[in-house]
PDB file of C-alpha atoms and ligand atoms in Angstrom:
ATOM      1  CA  UNK S   1      -0.116   0.356   0.305  1.00 40.00           C
ATOM      2  CA  UNK S   2       1.444   3.289  -1.199  1.00 44.00           C
ATOM      3  CA  UNK S   3       0.185   6.104   1.611  1.00 44.00           C
ATOM      4  CA  UNK S   4      -2.342   7.787  -0.652  1.00 44.00           C
ATOM      5  CA  UNK S   5      -4.335   4.478   0.486  1.00 43.00           C
ATOM      6  CA  UNK S   6      -4.517   6.089   3.761  1.00 45.00           C
ATOM      7  CA  UNK S   7      -6.194   9.376   2.805  1.00 54.00           C
ATOM      8  CA  UNK S   8      -9.569  10.178   3.113  1.00 52.00           C
ATOM      9  CA  UNK S   9      -9.371  11.139  -0.617  1.00 47.00           C
ATOM     10  CA  UNK S  10      -8.298   8.154  -1.861  1.00 48.00           C
ATOM     11  CA  UNK S  11     -10.565   5.698   0.485  1.00 54.00           C
ATOM     12  CA  UNK S  12     -13.159   7.458  -1.095  1.00 78.00           C
ATOM     13  CA  UNK S  13     -12.427   7.845  -5.311  1.00 94.00           C
ATOM     14  CA  UNK S  14     -15.524   7.822  -7.403  1.00 98.00           C
ATOM     15  CA  UNK S  15     -15.096   6.599 -10.690  1.00 98.00           C
ATOM     16  CA  UNK S  16     -17.332   8.969 -13.653  1.00 98.00           C
ATOM     17  CA  UNK S  17     -17.289   7.419 -17.064  1.00 98.00           C
ATOM     18  CA  UNK S  18     -17.605   9.584 -20.314  1.00 98.00           C
ATOM     19  CA  UNK S  19     -19.699   8.528 -22.635  1.00 97.00           C
ATOM     20  CA  UNK S  20     -18.213  11.428 -25.182  1.00 98.00           C
ATOM     21  CA  UNK S  21     -15.832   7.822 -25.444  1.00 98.00           C
ATOM     22  CA  UNK S  22     -18.973   5.546 -25.504  1.00 98.00           C
ATOM     23  CA  UNK S  23     -20.994   4.316 -28.776  1.00 98.00           C
ATOM     24  CA  UNK S  24     -23.390   6.991 -29.746  1.00 97.00           C
ATOM     25  CA  UNK S  25     -25.444   5.015 -31.417  1.00 98.00           C
ATOM     26  CA  UNK S  26     -25.698   2.688 -28.639  1.00 97.00           C
ATOM     27  CA  UNK S  27     -25.990   5.192 -25.695  1.00 98.00           C
ATOM     28  CA  UNK S  28     -28.715   3.199 -23.406  1.00 98.00           C
ATOM     29  CA  UNK S  29     -26.396  -0.137 -24.163  1.00 98.00           C
ATOM     30  CA  UNK S  30     -23.182   2.267 -23.245  1.00 98.00           C
ATOM     31  CA  UNK S  31     -24.623   2.913 -19.408  1.00 98.00           C
ATOM     32  CA  UNK S  32     -24.954  -0.660 -19.012  1.00 98.00           C
ATOM     33  CA  UNK S  33     -21.411  -1.403 -19.580  1.00 98.00           C
ATOM     34  CA  UNK S  34     -21.025   1.267 -16.670  1.00 98.00           C
ATOM     35  CA  UNK S  35     -23.734   0.269 -14.482  1.00 97.00           C
ATOM     36  CA  UNK S  36     -21.382   0.075 -11.387  1.00 96.00           C
ATOM     37  CA  UNK S  37     -19.635   3.029 -11.528  1.00 98.00           C
ATOM     38  CA  UNK S  38     -20.507   6.153  -8.898  1.00 98.00           C
ATOM     39  CA  UNK S  39     -22.381   8.427 -12.148  1.00 98.00           C
ATOM     40  CA  UNK S  40     -22.275   9.123 -15.873  1.00 98.00           C
ATOM     41  CA  UNK S  41     -20.171  11.677 -16.543  1.00 98.00           C
ATOM     42  CA  UNK S  42     -22.013  13.776 -19.960  1.00 98.00           C
ATOM     43  CA  UNK S  43     -19.939  16.337 -21.657  1.00 98.00           C
ATOM     44  CA  UNK S  44     -21.644  18.721 -23.296  1.00 98.00           C
ATOM     45  CA  UNK S  45     -19.777  20.651 -25.944  1.00 98.00           C
ATOM     46  CA  UNK S  46     -21.562  23.536 -28.339  1.00 98.00           C
ATOM     47  CA  UNK S  47     -18.717  24.344 -30.912  1.00 98.00           C
ATOM     48  CA  UNK S  48     -18.008  27.559 -29.137  1.00 98.00           C
ATOM     49  CA  UNK S  49     -16.926  27.169 -25.640  1.00 98.00           C
ATOM     50  CA  UNK S  50     -14.945  24.479 -27.265  1.00 98.00           C
ATOM     51  CA  UNK S  51     -14.350  23.415 -31.264  1.00 98.00           C
ATOM     52  CA  UNK S  52     -16.119  20.401 -30.758  1.00 98.00           C
ATOM     53  CA  UNK S  53     -19.814  19.357 -30.999  1.00 98.00           C
ATOM     54  CA  UNK S  54     -22.007  16.447 -28.903  1.00 97.00           C
ATOM     55  CA  UNK S  55     -25.010  16.634 -27.496  1.00 96.00           C
ATOM     56  CA  UNK S  56     -27.620  18.874 -25.237  1.00 97.00           C
ATOM     57  CA  UNK S  57     -30.498  19.119 -23.447  1.00 98.00           C
ATOM     58  CA  UNK S  58     -33.222  17.020 -25.235  1.00 98.00           C
ATOM     59  CA  UNK S  59     -30.622  13.494 -24.874  1.00 98.00           C
ATOM     60  CA  UNK S  60     -29.599  14.439 -21.441  1.00 98.00           C
ATOM     61  CA  UNK S  61     -33.732  14.227 -20.715  1.00 98.00           C
ATOM     62  CA  UNK S  62     -33.651  11.054 -22.579  1.00 98.00           C
ATOM     63  CA  UNK S  63     -30.367   9.567 -20.806  1.00 98.00           C
ATOM     64  CA  UNK S  64     -32.066  10.830 -17.253  1.00 98.00           C
ATOM     65  CA  UNK S  65     -34.884   8.379 -18.218  1.00 98.00           C
ATOM     66  CA  UNK S  66     -32.773   5.606 -18.981  1.00 98.00           C
ATOM     67  CA  UNK S  67     -29.722   5.338 -16.701  1.00 98.00           C
ATOM     68  CA  UNK S  68     -29.302   3.078 -13.849  1.00 97.00           C
ATOM     69  CA  UNK S  69     -26.468   5.560 -12.154  1.00 98.00           C
ATOM     70  CA  UNK S  70     -26.517   9.460 -12.049  1.00 98.00           C
ATOM     71  CA  UNK S  71     -25.716  12.127 -14.083  1.00 98.00           C
ATOM     72  CA  UNK S  72     -22.275  14.193 -13.835  1.00 99.00           C
ATOM     73  CA  UNK S  73     -23.065  16.653 -16.648  1.00 99.00           C
ATOM     74  CA  UNK S  74     -19.640  18.881 -17.568  1.00 99.00           C
ATOM     75  CA  UNK S  75     -21.066  21.934 -19.772  1.00 99.00           C
ATOM     76  CA  UNK S  76     -18.190  22.780 -22.091  1.00 98.00           C
ATOM     77  CA  UNK S  77     -20.427  25.944 -23.566  1.00 98.00           C
ATOM     78  CA  UNK S  78     -20.946  29.915 -24.027  1.00 98.00           C
ATOM     79  CA  UNK S  79     -22.927  30.915 -21.730  1.00 98.00           C
ATOM     80  CA  UNK S  80     -24.105  28.394 -19.336  1.00 99.00           C
ATOM     81  CA  UNK S  81     -25.977  31.474 -17.532  1.00 98.00           C
ATOM     82  CA  UNK S  82     -28.726  30.687 -19.736  1.00 98.00           C
ATOM     83  CA  UNK S  83     -28.119  27.543 -20.645  1.00 98.00           C
ATOM     84  CA  UNK S  84     -26.622  25.172 -17.217  1.00 99.00           C
ATOM     85  CA  UNK S  85     -30.559  25.613 -15.268  1.00 99.00           C
ATOM     86  CA  UNK S  86     -32.291  23.411 -17.966  1.00 98.00           C
ATOM     87  CA  UNK S  87     -29.622  20.801 -17.315  1.00 98.00           C
ATOM     88  CA  UNK S  88     -30.291  20.936 -13.394  1.00 99.00           C
ATOM     89  CA  UNK S  89     -34.766  20.780 -13.948  1.00 98.00           C
ATOM     90  CA  UNK S  90     -33.723  17.821 -16.160  1.00 98.00           C
ATOM     91  CA  UNK S  91     -32.532  15.876 -13.314  1.00 98.00           C
ATOM     92  CA  UNK S  92     -29.065  15.628 -13.331  1.00 98.00           C
ATOM     93  CA  UNK S  93     -27.347  14.909 -10.087  1.00 98.00           C
ATOM     94  CA  UNK S  94     -24.740  17.412 -10.665  1.00 98.00           C
ATOM     95  CA  UNK S  95     -24.351  20.617 -13.229  1.00 99.00           C
ATOM     96  CA  UNK S  96     -20.799  21.963 -13.931  1.00 99.00           C
ATOM     97  CA  UNK S  97     -19.815  24.922 -15.583  1.00 99.00           C
ATOM     98  CA  UNK S  98     -16.981  26.885 -17.053  1.00 99.00           C
ATOM     99  CA  UNK S  99     -15.356  29.333 -14.495  1.00 98.00           C
ATOM    100  CA  UNK S 100     -14.298  30.893 -18.069  1.00 98.00           C
ATOM    101  CA  UNK S 101     -17.783  30.769 -18.996  1.00 98.00           C
ATOM    102  CA  UNK S 102     -20.007  32.132 -16.398  1.00 98.00           C
ATOM    103  CA  UNK S 103     -20.938  36.102 -16.311  1.00 98.00           C
ATOM    104  CA  UNK S 104     -22.728  35.274 -12.426  1.00 98.00           C
ATOM    105  CA  UNK S 105     -20.844  31.970 -10.779  1.00 98.00           C
ATOM    106  CA  UNK S 106     -22.654  32.859  -7.434  1.00 98.00           C
ATOM    107  CA  UNK S 107     -25.908  33.434  -8.581  1.00 98.00           C
ATOM    108  CA  UNK S 108     -25.777  30.381 -11.278  1.00 99.00           C
ATOM    109  CA  UNK S 109     -24.569  28.054  -8.226  1.00 98.00           C
ATOM    110  CA  UNK S 110     -27.257  28.838  -6.021  1.00 98.00           C
ATOM    111  CA  UNK S 111     -29.934  28.703  -8.691  1.00 98.00           C
ATOM    112  CA  UNK S 112     -28.581  25.019  -9.993  1.00 99.00           C
ATOM    113  CA  UNK S 113     -28.932  24.218  -6.211  1.00 98.00           C
ATOM    114  CA  UNK S 114     -31.914  25.742  -5.671  1.00 98.00           C
ATOM    115  CA  UNK S 115     -33.110  23.388  -8.813  1.00 98.00           C
ATOM    116  CA  UNK S 116     -31.881  20.260  -6.921  1.00 98.00           C
ATOM    117  CA  UNK S 117     -28.771  19.505  -8.545  1.00 99.00           C
ATOM    118  CA  UNK S 118     -25.358  20.140  -6.736  1.00 98.00           C
ATOM    119  CA  UNK S 119     -23.210  22.851  -8.700  1.00 99.00           C
ATOM    120  CA  UNK S 120     -19.870  21.979  -9.847  1.00 99.00           C
ATOM    121  CA  UNK S 121     -17.158  24.714 -11.060  1.00 99.00           C
ATOM    122  CA  UNK S 122     -14.521  23.739 -14.373  1.00 99.00           C
ATOM    123  CA  UNK S 123     -11.697  25.006 -14.528  1.00 99.00           C
ATOM    124  CA  UNK S 124      -9.655  25.075 -17.704  1.00 98.00           C
ATOM    125  CA  UNK S 125      -5.810  24.628 -17.447  1.00 98.00           C
ATOM    126  CA  UNK S 126      -4.302  28.039 -17.657  1.00 98.00           C
ATOM    127  CA  UNK S 127      -7.322  28.724 -15.051  1.00 98.00           C
ATOM    128  CA  UNK S 128      -6.114  29.237 -11.762  1.00 98.00           C
ATOM    129  CA  UNK S 129      -7.522  28.453  -8.972  1.00 98.00           C
ATOM    130  CA  UNK S 130      -7.192  31.070  -6.318  1.00 97.00           C
ATOM    131  CA  UNK S 131      -9.939  33.213  -7.080  1.00 97.00           C
ATOM    132  CA  UNK S 132     -12.169  30.507  -6.086  1.00 97.00           C
ATOM    133  CA  UNK S 133     -10.917  29.264  -2.724  1.00 96.00           C
ATOM    134  CA  UNK S 134     -12.965  31.838  -0.920  1.00 96.00           C
ATOM    135  CA  UNK S 135     -16.271  30.869  -2.608  1.00 98.00           C
ATOM    136  CA  UNK S 136     -16.051  26.939  -1.655  1.00 98.00           C
ATOM    137  CA  UNK S 137     -18.916  27.278   0.359  1.00 98.00           C
ATOM    138  CA  UNK S 138     -20.963  27.916  -2.491  1.00 98.00           C
ATOM    139  CA  UNK S 139     -20.306  24.980  -5.199  1.00 98.00           C
ATOM    140  CA  UNK S 140     -20.154  21.523  -4.317  1.00 98.00           C
ATOM    141  CA  UNK S 141     -17.790  20.308  -6.765  1.00 98.00           C
ATOM    142  CA  UNK S 142     -14.073  21.624  -8.158  1.00 98.00           C
ATOM    143  CA  UNK S 143     -13.342  20.434 -11.463  1.00 99.00           C
ATOM    144  CA  UNK S 144      -9.327  20.712 -12.060  1.00 98.00           C
ATOM    145  CA  UNK S 145      -8.833  19.906 -15.951  1.00 99.00           C
ATOM    146  CA  UNK S 146      -5.912  17.498 -16.853  1.00 98.00           C
ATOM    147  CA  UNK S 147      -6.743  18.293 -20.576  1.00 98.00           C
ATOM    148  CA  UNK S 148      -7.426  21.406 -22.670  1.00 98.00           C
ATOM    149  CA  UNK S 149     -11.485  20.371 -22.607  1.00 98.00           C
ATOM    150  CA  UNK S 150     -13.177  19.497 -25.910  1.00 98.00           C
ATOM    151  CA  UNK S 151     -11.757  15.938 -26.956  1.00 98.00           C
ATOM    152  CA  UNK S 152     -11.141  12.432 -25.175  1.00 98.00           C
ATOM    153  CA  UNK S 153      -7.634  10.716 -25.642  1.00 98.00           C
ATOM    154  CA  UNK S 154      -5.746  13.296 -24.889  1.00 98.00           C
ATOM    155  CA  UNK S 155      -2.987  12.285 -22.450  1.00 98.00           C
ATOM    156  CA  UNK S 156      -2.924  13.758 -18.584  1.00 98.00           C
ATOM    157  CA  UNK S 157      -1.405  16.804 -17.891  1.00 98.00           C
ATOM    158  CA  UNK S 158       0.977  16.389 -14.670  1.00 98.00           C
ATOM    159  CA  UNK S 159       2.297  20.172 -14.192  1.00 98.00           C
ATOM    160  CA  UNK S 160      -1.908  19.967 -13.314  1.00 98.00           C
ATOM    161  CA  UNK S 161      -1.112  18.411 -10.059  1.00 98.00           C
ATOM    162  CA  UNK S 162      -0.018  21.595  -7.891  1.00 98.00           C
ATOM    163  CA  UNK S 163      -3.143  22.905  -8.678  1.00 98.00           C
ATOM    164  CA  UNK S 164      -4.891  19.646  -7.780  1.00 98.00           C
ATOM    165  CA  UNK S 165      -3.394  19.961  -4.068  1.00 98.00           C
ATOM    166  CA  UNK S 166      -3.383  23.879  -3.131  1.00 98.00           C
ATOM    167  CA  UNK S 167      -7.543  23.329  -3.721  1.00 98.00           C
ATOM    168  CA  UNK S 168      -6.969  19.935  -1.664  1.00 98.00           C
ATOM    169  CA  UNK S 169      -5.814  21.937   1.333  1.00 98.00           C
ATOM    170  CA  UNK S 170      -8.145  24.927   0.749  1.00 98.00           C
ATOM    171  CA  UNK S 171     -11.317  22.262   0.137  1.00 98.00           C
ATOM    172  CA  UNK S 172      -9.756  20.520   3.443  1.00 97.00           C
ATOM    173  CA  UNK S 173      -9.630  23.938   5.582  1.00 97.00           C
ATOM    174  CA  UNK S 174     -12.395  25.475   4.502  1.00 96.00           C
ATOM    175  CA  UNK S 175     -14.909  22.740   6.415  1.00 94.00           C
ATOM    176  CA  UNK S 176     -16.934  22.944   2.977  1.00 96.00           C
ATOM    177  CA  UNK S 177     -17.999  19.742   1.224  1.00 97.00           C
ATOM    178  CA  UNK S 178     -16.951  20.078  -2.290  1.00 98.00           C
ATOM    179  CA  UNK S 179     -15.298  17.099  -4.537  1.00 98.00           C
ATOM    180  CA  UNK S 180     -12.184  17.368  -6.063  1.00 98.00           C
ATOM    181  CA  UNK S 181     -12.783  16.463  -9.875  1.00 98.00           C
ATOM    182  CA  UNK S 182      -9.887  15.807 -12.226  1.00 98.00           C
ATOM    183  CA  UNK S 183     -11.167  14.851 -16.556  1.00 98.00           C
ATOM    184  CA  UNK S 184      -8.965  14.061 -19.222  1.00 98.00           C
ATOM    185  CA  UNK S 185      -6.664  11.249 -19.431  1.00 98.00           C
ATOM    186  CA  UNK S 186      -7.120   9.852 -16.353  1.00 98.00           C
ATOM    187  CA  UNK S 187      -5.899   5.989 -16.478  1.00 98.00           C
ATOM    188  CA  UNK S 188      -4.540   3.512 -14.173  1.00 98.00           C
ATOM    189  CA  UNK S 189      -1.472   5.450 -13.777  1.00 98.00           C
ATOM    190  CA  UNK S 190      -2.205   8.524 -14.095  1.00 98.00           C
ATOM    191  CA  UNK S 191      -4.786   8.063 -11.330  1.00 98.00           C
ATOM    192  CA  UNK S 192      -2.228   7.139  -8.949  1.00 97.00           C
ATOM    193  CA  UNK S 193      -1.112  11.141  -8.920  1.00 97.00           C
ATOM    194  CA  UNK S 194      -4.250  12.079  -8.951  1.00 98.00           C
ATOM    195  CA  UNK S 195      -5.744  10.481  -6.269  1.00 97.00           C
ATOM    196  CA  UNK S 196      -2.322  11.204  -4.130  1.00 97.00           C
ATOM    197  CA  UNK S 197      -2.636  15.018  -5.184  1.00 97.00           C
ATOM    198  CA  UNK S 198      -6.135  15.210  -3.658  1.00 97.00           C
ATOM    199  CA  UNK S 199      -8.661  13.979  -5.908  1.00 98.00           C
ATOM    200  CA  UNK S 200     -11.655  11.802  -5.190  1.00 97.00           C
ATOM    201  CA  UNK S 201     -13.589  12.168  -8.352  1.00 98.00           C
ATOM    202  CA  UNK S 202     -12.163  10.547 -11.653  1.00 98.00           C
ATOM    203  CA  UNK S 203     -13.234  10.909 -14.648  1.00 98.00           C
ATOM    204  CA  UNK S 204     -12.459   8.582 -17.263  1.00 98.00           C
ATOM    205  CA  UNK S 205     -13.250   7.880 -21.145  1.00 98.00           C
ATOM    206  CA  UNK S 206     -11.024   6.480 -23.152  1.00 98.00           C
ATOM    207  CA  UNK S 207      -9.587   4.585 -20.107  1.00 98.00           C
ATOM    208  CA  UNK S 208     -13.016   3.068 -19.556  1.00 98.00           C
ATOM    209  CA  UNK S 209     -15.307   3.131 -22.839  1.00 98.00           C
ATOM    210  CA  UNK S 210     -11.686   1.831 -24.918  1.00 98.00           C
ATOM    211  CA  UNK S 211     -11.697  -1.888 -22.424  1.00 98.00           C
ATOM    212  CA  UNK S 212     -13.215  -4.749 -23.578  1.00 97.00           C
ATOM    213  CA  UNK S 213     -14.499  -5.357 -19.985  1.00 98.00           C
ATOM    214  CA  UNK S 214     -15.278  -1.535 -19.087  1.00 98.00           C
ATOM    215  CA  UNK S 215     -16.567  -3.024 -15.368  1.00 98.00           C
ATOM    216  CA  UNK S 216     -13.195  -4.293 -14.818  1.00 98.00           C
ATOM    217  CA  UNK S 217     -11.518  -1.448 -16.100  1.00 98.00           C
ATOM    218  CA  UNK S 218     -14.125   0.704 -13.401  1.00 98.00           C
ATOM    219  CA  UNK S 219     -12.683  -1.918 -10.868  1.00 97.00           C
ATOM    220  CA  UNK S 220      -9.082  -1.151 -11.762  1.00 98.00           C
ATOM    221  CA  UNK S 221      -9.324   2.148 -11.557  1.00 98.00           C
ATOM    222  CA  UNK S 222     -11.187   1.836  -8.405  1.00 97.00           C
ATOM    223  CA  UNK S 223      -8.165  -0.017  -7.098  1.00 96.00           C
ATOM    224  CA  UNK S 224      -5.187   1.858  -8.586  1.00 97.00           C
ATOM    225  CA  UNK S 225      -6.932   5.357  -6.768  1.00 96.00           C
ATOM    226  CA  UNK S 226      -7.208   3.832  -3.069  1.00 92.00           C
ATOM    227  CA  UNK S 227      -3.358   2.223  -3.780  1.00 88.00           C
ATOM    228  CA  UNK S 228      -3.576  -1.341  -4.458  1.00 59.00           C
TER     229      UNK S 228
HETATM  230  C1  DX5 D 301     -12.745  16.694 -22.370  1.00 70.34           C
HETATM  231  C2  DX5 D 301     -13.797  15.692 -21.550  1.00 70.34           C
HETATM  232  C3  DX5 D 301     -14.042  14.339 -20.986  1.00 70.34           C
HETATM  233  C4  DX5 D 301     -13.431  13.530 -22.038  1.00 70.34           C
HETATM  234  C5  DX5 D 301     -12.064  12.713 -20.877  1.00 70.34           C
HETATM  235  O1  DX5 D 301     -13.092  17.821 -22.638  1.00 70.34           O
HETATM  236  O2  DX5 D 301     -14.077  16.717 -20.509  1.00 70.34           O
HETATM  237  O3  DX5 D 301     -14.331  14.529 -20.020  1.00 70.34           O
HETATM  238  O4  DX5 D 301     -14.050  12.950 -22.369  1.00 70.34           O
HETATM  239  O5  DX5 D 301     -11.620  11.623 -22.074  1.00 70.34           O
HETATM  240  P1  DX5 D 301     -10.442  11.340 -21.720  1.00 70.34           P
HETATM  241  O6  DX5 D 301     -11.020  10.376 -20.495  1.00 70.34           O
HETATM  242  O7  DX5 D 301     -10.110   9.780 -23.043  1.00 70.34           O
HETATM  243  O8  DX5 D 301      -9.644  12.359 -21.417  1.00 70.34           O
HETATM  244 ZN1   ZN D 302     -15.584  16.162 -19.248  1.00 70.34          ZN
END
């Protein structure tokens, strides 16, 4: 066992496979492959905030009806102040918007919470975490991107590890219950460093959906994050 196995963050590792890497022609069956994950991560891209286009609210509403596990929605869109509440109304367990795109993030986070969702803020690699540390009480989830958002299958950015450590220290010091999520390039190797730096929720697209046995891949990620 490594030292990370004894940290609270490592003990409560949650795995959120991203359906960005799933077969979009068979989404219900693809949800069935990850039924023992903690949530399904749903990447919404609008071709404006990122140079890619995925799916939107009507598809999420249908996923919500058939998914065996909660929906963790990651909005890579312009103007989340306008569009994010619809995903909370659709029943998503968490709705994460980008810090760089929101005009009034505190107002938006409060609206998401009032609609029954957990409110998340995502940071692109070049976005500093420090301005958000005084706002931790207003959010439920902080997402530190470990790739530039827009595409699956990119390599994990090790240079984000110090940012994760600073975020973990601030969360622990704040007393607020904020999940610390990493997204991008998470594998059984990179998840060890991310867990050691304090992440407790791990998004994994290609490393789960690219595996022949997705359930085994999820179990492998959980085990690696816990240090065994
Ligand atoms: C990237 C998305 C990620 C993506 C991760 O912009 O936000 O959720 O699906 O894919 P992998 O795990 O393949 O890096
Ligand atoms: Zn994502």
